[in-house]
Amino acid sequence: VSSLNPPARILVVDDEPSLREFLSICLTRAGYEVECLASGTQAMARIDAIVQVNQAAPRNDKPFDLVLTDLTMPGVDGLALLRHVRALEDPPEVIMMTAFGTTDTAIEAIKSGAQDYLTKPFKVDELLVVVERALEKRALSAENLALRAHLQQGERLDQMIGRSPAMQRVFELIRRVAPTPANVLIIGESGTGKELVARALHQLSLQNTAPWVPVNCAAIPTQLLESELFGHKRGAFTGAQIDRKGLFETAGHGTIFLDEIGEIDLAMQAKLLRVLQERKIRPVGSSVEIPIHCRIVAATNRDLQAAVEREEFRGDLYFRLNVIQINLTPLRHRLQDIPPLIDHFFGLAKTKMQKPLKGLTHEAMNRLTNYPYPGNIRELQNLIERAVALEATSWLTAENLPPPAPLESQAPSPRPPATIDVAPHIGPAANGPRTAEFTEQSAPLSRWPELGITLEQVLSDLERRLITSALEDANGTRREAARLLGITMRSLRYRLEKLGLESEPDPSTRDDISDDENGTLSARTK
Ligand SMILES: Nc1ncnc2c1ncn2[C@@H]1O[C@H](COP(=O)(O)OP(=O)(O)OP(=O)(O)O)[C@@H](O)[C@H]1O
Ligand SMILES: [Mg+2]
């Protein structure tokens, strides 16, 4: 364990006080942080409490890295505790202590996922070796989790998901523009995520604690829009019984989002133009102008440029709004985004409807990935929510999804070449039928094969590919490869040995690398 890391945290569970004391002394002396409890019930409660604290505010109370438990205890015994622990999202390693030394119980424990066992009485040396081995394993799986989280980060921005080059460009633009005061115009078909982009601009702006004020210009009757936006004085018109602030003022130093800007009439366009030019508003019925401070983001699903040419939209207003333009590609032209979006909305829908579905059937996944989505992401979300709500089995089937389009109407749109995925390739012969379906690209994480997967195999394959790739980019320099991977030299050596990559990279893994034209870790995450 690297000296930079905090000491590993160990929970000792045994109903025998003298053994608890012995273990506490040995393990504390060896530099670990030790906590002792006298029963399985107490242990479960303590472990669950830590999980809860971490859900509320991660890292307040570090979860245990290792549980060292007695097998035979009154009430909740070692095996029951083991099963409980294994069901956690990030389970600690478990070492079983058995007084009987019968191979049967020990084997049962190992089968249920215990990392190792110790037969009482044991020597201090023996204890420390077994503990260290378990903690090493734990450190590696924790690093795997971190590695995956890191890779997936690039696919998200604020609440948006997207791995396609088109969305990656949008993310980049948002990151660059958000901290500036520039007006932004967002253009895209209905349901492509215009509002989400506007929100992200606000969230990533320097004024994200100031108000976020979305206005649907199409939903407000023309005659009311002016007073809604600019406010009015008491008595300005029938029904105006009190002074009222407009939305531009409400927005303060925050963001006003003028949605469906293409729908406002020419008279309103003229008024809005003045506001943009002078950064001042005049409430209806007032003679006093008020300065505005908010950032202006507008959106439309119309071709505003064409509307300008037809003289339906003022060119000068378009020019003012369009300082920065963000274009959202229709979902049917960024097919790579479909699988992660399915994954995302499937997860949300399951939670929302409290349906513990195990995953999507192959057929359901096929239907969803081949659908043209005229209503874009909103339609994808609706399709999934509906199918989840109606599903009667424990898997999401194609039963309640739209039927596949007839062949002749299917546009011959070739899928873009699958770029390097977080998801691993697994050779078809790697592990028999359990992995065969994973050779198909895109979203293996949501395309669960009938028989499930072998997580260890998938993770070690991913690890192998990343390490080989890092070594390639580092021209074989291990120190540089370790830096690229964000791991220590020691950890890299351990992994090379474990994966049998110790000597020259073997030619079969080089094939994998040639899939990736850039071959760099950073290129993959972009
Ligand atoms: N990239 C994305 N990742 C995750 N969810 C998305 C993404 N884009 C859109 N959504 C979701 O899809 C739905 C539609 O998005 P949004 O309302 O932003 O679209 P819109 O372009 O404003 O549509 P409209 O033109 O109909 O108003 C929302 O529920 C939104 O959360
Ligand atoms: Mg919208």
Short mmCIF file of N, CA, C and O in Angstrom, two decimals, residues 1 5-11 32 47 50-51 54 59 61-67 85-86 88-95 115 130-146 456 459 463 491 494-495 498:
data_model
loop_
_atom_site.label_atom_id
_atom_site.label_comp_id
_atom_site.label_asym_id
_atom_site.label_seq_id
_atom_site.Cartn_x
_atom_site.Cartn_y
_atom_site.Cartn_z
N VAL A 1 0.86 -1.20 0.00
CA VAL A 1 0.00 0.00 0.00
C VAL A 1 0.89 1.24 0.00
O VAL A 1 1.78 1.36 0.83
N ASN A 5 -1.44 6.82 0.40
CA ASN A 5 -2.81 6.46 0.72
C ASN A 5 -3.01 6.42 2.22
O ASN A 5 -2.10 6.12 2.97
N PRO A 6 -4.24 6.72 2.66
CA PRO A 6 -4.52 6.57 4.08
C PRO A 6 -4.44 5.10 4.45
O PRO A 6 -4.54 4.25 3.59
N PRO A 7 -4.24 4.80 5.75
CA PRO A 7 -4.13 3.39 6.14
C PRO A 7 -5.41 2.64 5.79
O PRO A 7 -6.50 3.20 5.84
N ALA A 8 -5.22 1.37 5.43
CA ALA A 8 -6.38 0.55 5.11
C ALA A 8 -7.23 0.37 6.37
O ALA A 8 -6.71 0.35 7.49
N ARG A 9 -8.53 0.26 6.16
CA ARG A 9 -9.44 0.16 7.28
C ARG A 9 -9.97 -1.26 7.41
O ARG A 9 -10.52 -1.81 6.45
N ILE A 10 -9.79 -1.83 8.57
CA ILE A 10 -10.17 -3.24 8.76
C ILE A 10 -11.21 -3.38 9.86
O ILE A 10 -11.09 -2.77 10.92
N LEU A 11 -12.22 -4.18 9.58
CA LEU A 11 -13.23 -4.48 10.60
C LEU A 11 -13.04 -5.92 11.06
O LEU A 11 -13.05 -6.84 10.24
N TYR A 32 -2.47 -0.63 10.27
CA TYR A 32 -3.83 -0.54 9.79
C TYR A 32 -4.72 0.15 10.80
O TYR A 32 -4.39 0.24 11.98
N ILE A 47 -21.53 -1.43 8.90
CA ILE A 47 -21.20 -1.34 7.47
C ILE A 47 -22.27 -0.55 6.73
O ILE A 47 -21.97 0.33 5.92
N ILE A 50 -22.07 3.19 7.35
CA ILE A 50 -21.01 3.87 6.58
C ILE A 50 -21.45 4.09 5.14
O ILE A 50 -21.23 5.15 4.56
N VAL A 51 -22.10 3.07 4.56
CA VAL A 51 -22.57 3.23 3.19
C VAL A 51 -23.52 4.42 3.10
O VAL A 51 -23.43 5.23 2.20
N ASN A 54 -21.76 7.72 3.26
CA ASN A 54 -21.06 8.00 2.01
C ASN A 54 -21.99 8.39 0.89
O ASN A 54 -21.60 9.11 -0.02
N ARG A 59 -16.99 10.12 1.19
CA ARG A 59 -15.69 10.22 1.84
C ARG A 59 -15.70 10.79 3.25
O ARG A 59 -14.67 11.08 3.82
N ASP A 61 -16.77 9.17 5.76
CA ASP A 61 -16.42 8.04 6.60
C ASP A 61 -16.02 6.95 5.61
O ASP A 61 -16.85 6.39 4.93
N LYS A 62 -14.74 6.70 5.52
CA LYS A 62 -14.23 5.78 4.50
C LYS A 62 -14.75 4.36 4.75
O LYS A 62 -14.73 3.89 5.89
N PRO A 63 -15.24 3.68 3.72
CA PRO A 63 -15.72 2.32 3.93
C PRO A 63 -14.57 1.38 4.30
O PRO A 63 -13.42 1.68 4.03
N PHE A 64 -14.92 0.26 4.93
CA PHE A 64 -13.89 -0.72 5.27
C PHE A 64 -13.28 -1.32 4.01
O PHE A 64 -13.98 -1.53 3.02
N ASP A 65 -11.98 -1.57 4.07
CA ASP A 65 -11.32 -2.23 2.96
C ASP A 65 -11.37 -3.74 3.14
O ASP A 65 -11.33 -4.48 2.18
N LEU A 66 -11.43 -4.14 4.40
CA LEU A 66 -11.35 -5.57 4.68
C LEU A 66 -12.18 -5.91 5.92
O LEU A 66 -12.17 -5.17 6.90
N VAL A 67 -12.90 -7.02 5.81
CA VAL A 67 -13.62 -7.52 6.98
C VAL A 67 -13.01 -8.88 7.34
O VAL A 67 -12.91 -9.76 6.50
N VAL A 85 -22.20 -8.41 2.74
CA VAL A 85 -21.13 -7.54 2.29
C VAL A 85 -20.94 -7.61 0.78
O VAL A 85 -20.73 -6.61 0.10
N ARG A 86 -21.06 -8.83 0.21
CA ARG A 86 -20.84 -9.00 -1.22
C ARG A 86 -21.89 -8.27 -2.05
O ARG A 86 -21.69 -8.03 -3.23
N LEU A 88 -22.88 -5.29 -1.55
CA LEU A 88 -22.63 -3.85 -1.58
C LEU A 88 -22.07 -3.45 -2.93
O LEU A 88 -21.48 -4.26 -3.64
N GLU A 89 -22.21 -2.17 -3.24
CA GLU A 89 -21.73 -1.70 -4.53
C GLU A 89 -20.21 -1.79 -4.62
O GLU A 89 -19.65 -2.17 -5.62
N ASP A 90 -19.56 -1.45 -3.52
CA ASP A 90 -18.10 -1.49 -3.50
C ASP A 90 -17.68 -2.34 -2.30
O ASP A 90 -17.27 -1.82 -1.27
N PRO A 91 -17.82 -3.66 -2.43
CA PRO A 91 -17.65 -4.52 -1.26
C PRO A 91 -16.21 -4.58 -0.77
O PRO A 91 -15.28 -4.59 -1.58
N PRO A 92 -16.02 -4.62 0.56
CA PRO A 92 -14.69 -4.85 1.09
C PRO A 92 -14.31 -6.31 0.84
O PRO A 92 -15.15 -7.14 0.55
N GLU A 93 -13.02 -6.60 0.95
CA GLU A 93 -12.59 -7.99 0.89
C GLU A 93 -13.00 -8.64 2.21
O GLU A 93 -13.14 -7.96 3.24
N VAL A 94 -13.19 -9.96 2.17
CA VAL A 94 -13.56 -10.66 3.40
C VAL A 94 -12.61 -11.83 3.63
O VAL A 94 -12.32 -12.59 2.71
N ILE A 95 -12.11 -11.92 4.85
CA ILE A 95 -11.32 -13.10 5.23
C ILE A 95 -12.09 -13.82 6.34
O ILE A 95 -12.53 -13.20 7.31
N GLN A 115 -12.25 -13.82 0.22
CA GLN A 115 -10.97 -13.75 -0.45
C GLN A 115 -10.04 -14.86 0.04
O GLN A 115 -9.27 -15.41 -0.70
N VAL A 130 -1.87 -12.90 4.76
CA VAL A 130 -3.22 -13.04 4.21
C VAL A 130 -3.91 -11.67 4.11
O VAL A 130 -4.55 -11.35 3.11
N VAL A 131 -3.73 -10.86 5.13
CA VAL A 131 -4.34 -9.53 5.14
C VAL A 131 -3.77 -8.67 4.01
O VAL A 131 -4.50 -8.01 3.26
N GLU A 132 -2.45 -8.70 3.87
CA GLU A 132 -1.81 -7.86 2.85
C GLU A 132 -2.27 -8.26 1.45
O GLU A 132 -2.54 -7.42 0.60
N ARG A 133 -2.37 -9.57 1.25
CA ARG A 133 -2.80 -10.08 -0.06
C ARG A 133 -4.22 -9.58 -0.37
O ARG A 133 -4.51 -9.14 -1.46
N ALA A 134 -5.08 -9.66 0.62
CA ALA A 134 -6.47 -9.23 0.41
C ALA A 134 -6.54 -7.73 0.12
O ALA A 134 -7.29 -7.28 -0.74
N LEU A 135 -5.71 -6.97 0.83
CA LEU A 135 -5.75 -5.52 0.64
C LEU A 135 -5.19 -5.12 -0.72
O LEU A 135 -5.65 -4.16 -1.33
N GLU A 136 -4.21 -5.87 -1.17
CA GLU A 136 -3.66 -5.60 -2.50
C GLU A 136 -4.75 -5.80 -3.56
O GLU A 136 -4.91 -5.01 -4.47
N LYS A 137 -5.49 -6.86 -3.40
CA LYS A 137 -6.57 -7.14 -4.33
C LYS A 137 -7.60 -6.01 -4.30
O LYS A 137 -8.08 -5.54 -5.32
N ARG A 138 -7.89 -5.58 -3.10
CA ARG A 138 -8.87 -4.51 -2.92
C ARG A 138 -8.39 -3.22 -3.58
O ARG A 138 -9.14 -2.52 -4.24
N ALA A 139 -7.10 -2.90 -3.42
CA ALA A 139 -6.56 -1.68 -4.00
C ALA A 139 -6.71 -1.73 -5.51
O ALA A 139 -7.04 -0.74 -6.16
N LEU A 140 -6.48 -2.91 -6.07
CA LEU A 140 -6.58 -3.04 -7.52
C LEU A 140 -8.01 -2.85 -7.99
O LEU A 140 -8.26 -2.18 -8.98
N SER A 141 -8.96 -3.44 -7.29
CA SER A 141 -10.33 -3.29 -7.78
C SER A 141 -10.80 -1.86 -7.59
O SER A 141 -11.55 -1.33 -8.39
N ALA A 142 -10.33 -1.19 -6.54
CA ALA A 142 -10.69 0.21 -6.35
C ALA A 142 -10.12 1.05 -7.49
O ALA A 142 -10.78 1.94 -8.00
N GLU A 143 -8.89 0.72 -7.90
CA GLU A 143 -8.31 1.46 -9.01
C GLU A 143 -9.07 1.21 -10.30
O GLU A 143 -9.23 2.10 -11.12
N ASN A 144 -9.55 0.00 -10.48
CA ASN A 144 -10.37 -0.30 -11.65
C ASN A 144 -11.60 0.56 -11.69
O ASN A 144 -11.97 1.10 -12.73
N LEU A 145 -12.25 0.68 -10.55
CA LEU A 145 -13.45 1.52 -10.48
C LEU A 145 -13.11 2.95 -10.84
O LEU A 145 -13.81 3.59 -11.61
N ALA A 146 -12.02 3.45 -10.29
CA ALA A 146 -11.64 4.83 -10.54
C ALA A 146 -11.31 5.03 -12.01
O ALA A 146 -11.68 6.04 -12.61
N GLU A 456 -14.95 -10.05 -13.87
CA GLU A 456 -13.50 -10.07 -13.69
C GLU A 456 -12.80 -10.13 -15.04
O GLU A 456 -11.81 -9.44 -15.28
N LEU A 459 -13.15 -6.76 -16.88
CA LEU A 459 -12.29 -5.73 -16.30
C LEU A 459 -10.82 -6.01 -16.60
O LEU A 459 -10.07 -5.10 -16.93
N GLU A 463 -8.30 -3.64 -18.57
CA GLU A 463 -7.04 -3.26 -17.95
C GLU A 463 -5.88 -3.58 -18.90
O GLU A 463 -4.99 -2.77 -19.12
N SER A 491 2.50 -0.68 -8.83
CA SER A 491 1.22 -1.21 -9.26
C SER A 491 1.29 -1.67 -10.72
O SER A 491 0.74 -2.69 -11.09
N TYR A 494 3.11 -4.96 -10.90
CA TYR A 494 2.23 -6.01 -10.40
C TYR A 494 1.25 -6.44 -11.48
O TYR A 494 1.03 -7.61 -11.74
N ARG A 495 0.68 -5.43 -12.14
CA ARG A 495 -0.33 -5.73 -13.15
C ARG A 495 0.26 -6.42 -14.36
O ARG A 495 -0.34 -7.33 -14.94
N LYS A 498 0.71 -9.88 -13.42
CA LYS A 498 -0.57 -10.56 -13.29
C LYS A 498 -1.19 -10.87 -14.65
O LYS A 498 -1.77 -11.92 -14.86
#
